[in-house]
Amino acid sequence: MCPKLTPPEKLPGVGDLSQTALLKALRGEPVPHTPVWFMRQAGRSLPEYLAVREGVAMLDACADPELIVEITLQPVRRYGVDAAIFFSDIVLPLKAVGVDLDIVPGTGPVVAKPVATLADVEAIPDLTPEHVSFITEAVRGLVGELAGVNGGTPLIGFAGAPFTVASYLVEGGPSKEHARTKALMFGAPEVWEALMRKIAGISATFLQVQVEAGASAVQLFDSWAGALTPADYERFVMPHSADVLGRIGDLGVPRIHFGVGTSNLLDLMGRAGADVVGVDWRTPLDRAIEVVGPTRGVQGNLDPTLVFAPTDVMTARAAEIIDAGRAARGHVFNLGHGVIPSTDPDQLARLTEFVQSYPLA
Ligand code: CP3
């Protein structure tokens, strides 16, 4: 299904990004400095983001290649981070195939008609690259621009993992307990399997489109997988995340797999087919590295609230994380979850500078 591709960093006009700190760390090779980027680095913490988003709905912004390019580049220009993360949303591919949903400011994704039956699942079309031609256009434009930023900055593509996307589809919106989702999982296994297979196909195609257009790495977000026990994760969710990651493995780009509250799942999330496991801030990085083992790298994991502390307190914690990260097959510095909207961008600039200049020898 996924043909072998020219590695994106070798596409004409893009330049060779294979020797950047990010890609070296993701492959487990020695790095010149610990690479750093931030989940949600593009977004409401940046005044320039708020300015370009004024009067533009989130999903309209996600469908406009010029805005996607501009918003994705904003944090790269400002911070000089080692990677760009594609500006979009995990529910964008659902919108693209015609699911009636919106992203409500301050709430998140809201689905008009939540999924409950097999017929509901079957009514969701599969994603084709034609549904998201604006993504192809945006990624191509971005990798061209990023080739000239700081000597060449790689783009990370992303998608939502089946469980996390299913939670929005089944609950109809954000949820703390994921009770309806888990009730479907426990109570209607055939509907659950069909739904997981449907979303896995959509997420795999969404990632494939981004990689074919030039993304150098991907991150699969299973933000809410931490709601599951290891046994339930392994039985009901892992095969479908493994399906997505397996399909992308054929494309030859490194795969990061991230979730929140996943201390008990890090080993399984790695074994689902990740090259690098994202770790939230609750798990000490040295313990995460032990669990993940010597064959995979780690990404993380500064508590996102530490950027509200005095700079020396923040950087002392960052230093501990970088030191711990040396034991890993590779370490990419990040926050333990997304940038909080009220974050002071100047503090993230200081953190970026600190991580990139911290001596590794
Ligand atoms: O900078 C980046 O990280 C790239 C863009 C990005 C967005 N969403 C933009 C966005 C990424 C990678 C996502 C992924 C995403 N979306 C996840 C997984 C990551 C995570 O945080 O765990 C999830 C669970 C979603 C669903 C979603 N979309 C939520 C929970 C929200 C926030 C709701 C709110 O307003 O508090 C969104 C909306 C969203 N996605 C915004 C942005 C910049 C804010 C919308 C706005 O600015 O109007």
Coordinates of C-alpha atoms and ligand atoms in Angstrom, one line a residue, residues 38-44 49 53 58 85-90 103-109 158 164 168 221 223-224 258 260 337-338, ligand 1:
F38 CA 8.0 21.9 21.9
M39 CA 4.6 20.2 21.4
R40 CA 2.2 23.1 20.7
Q41 CA 5.1 25.4 19.9
A42 CA 2.8 27.0 17.3
G43 CA -0.3 28.4 18.9
R44 CA -1.8 30.6 21.4
Y49 CA -0.1 33.4 16.0
R53 CA -5.6 33.8 13.5
M58 CA -9.2 26.9 13.6
I85 CA 5.8 20.6 13.9
F86 CA 3.2 20.8 11.1
F87 CA 0.3 23.1 12.0
S88 CA -2.9 21.1 11.8
D89 CA -5.0 19.0 14.2
I90 CA -5.6 15.4 14.9
I103 CA -12.9 22.9 17.0
V104 CA -14.5 25.1 19.6
P105 CA -12.1 27.7 21.1
G106 CA -11.4 26.8 24.7
T107 CA -13.1 23.4 24.4
G108 CA -11.5 21.4 21.6
P109 CA -13.0 19.1 19.0
F158 CA 1.8 14.1 12.9
T164 CA -7.4 9.2 21.1
Y168 CA -13.5 12.5 20.3
F221 CA -0.2 11.3 19.4
S223 CA -2.7 11.7 24.1
W224 CA -5.4 9.9 26.1
F258 CA 3.6 10.0 22.6
V260 CA 0.0 11.5 28.5
H337 CA 3.0 17.8 27.1
G338 CA 2.0 20.9 25.1
Ligands
CP3_1 O1 2.3 23.4 17.5 C1 1.8 22.3 17.4 O2 1.9 21.4 18.3 C2 1.2 21.9 16.1 C3 -0.2 21.9 16.0 C4 -1.2 21.0 16.8 C5 -2.5 21.4 17.1 N1 -3.1 20.3 17.6 C6 -3.0 22.8 16.9 C7 -4.1 23.2 17.7 C8 -1.0 19.6 17.2 C9 0.2 18.7 17.0 C10 -2.3 19.2 17.7 C11 -2.6 17.9 18.1 C12 -3.8 17.6 19.0 N2 -5.1 18.2 18.9 C13 -3.8 16.7 20.0 C14 -2.7 15.9 20.5 C15 -1.7 16.7 21.2 C16 -2.0 16.9 22.6 O3 -2.0 18.1 23.0 O4 -2.1 15.9 23.4 C17 -5.1 16.7 20.6 C18 -5.6 15.9 21.8 C19 -5.9 17.7 19.8 C20 -7.3 18.0 20.0 C21 -7.4 19.5 20.3 N3 -7.4 20.4 19.4 C22 -7.4 20.1 21.6 C23 -7.4 19.4 22.9 C24 -7.5 21.5 21.4 C25 -7.4 22.6 22.4 C26 -8.7 23.1 22.8 C27 -8.6 24.5 23.5 O5 -9.0 25.5 22.8 O6 -8.1 24.5 24.6 C28 -7.5 21.7 20.0 C29 -7.4 23.0 19.3 C30 -6.1 23.4 18.8 N4 -5.2 22.5 18.1 C31 -5.5 24.6 18.9 C32 -4.2 24.6 18.2 C33 -3.2 25.7 18.1 C34 -6.1 25.8 19.6 C35 -7.1 26.4 18.7 C36 -7.0 27.9 18.5 O7 -5.9 28.4 18.5 O8 -8.0 28.5 18.2

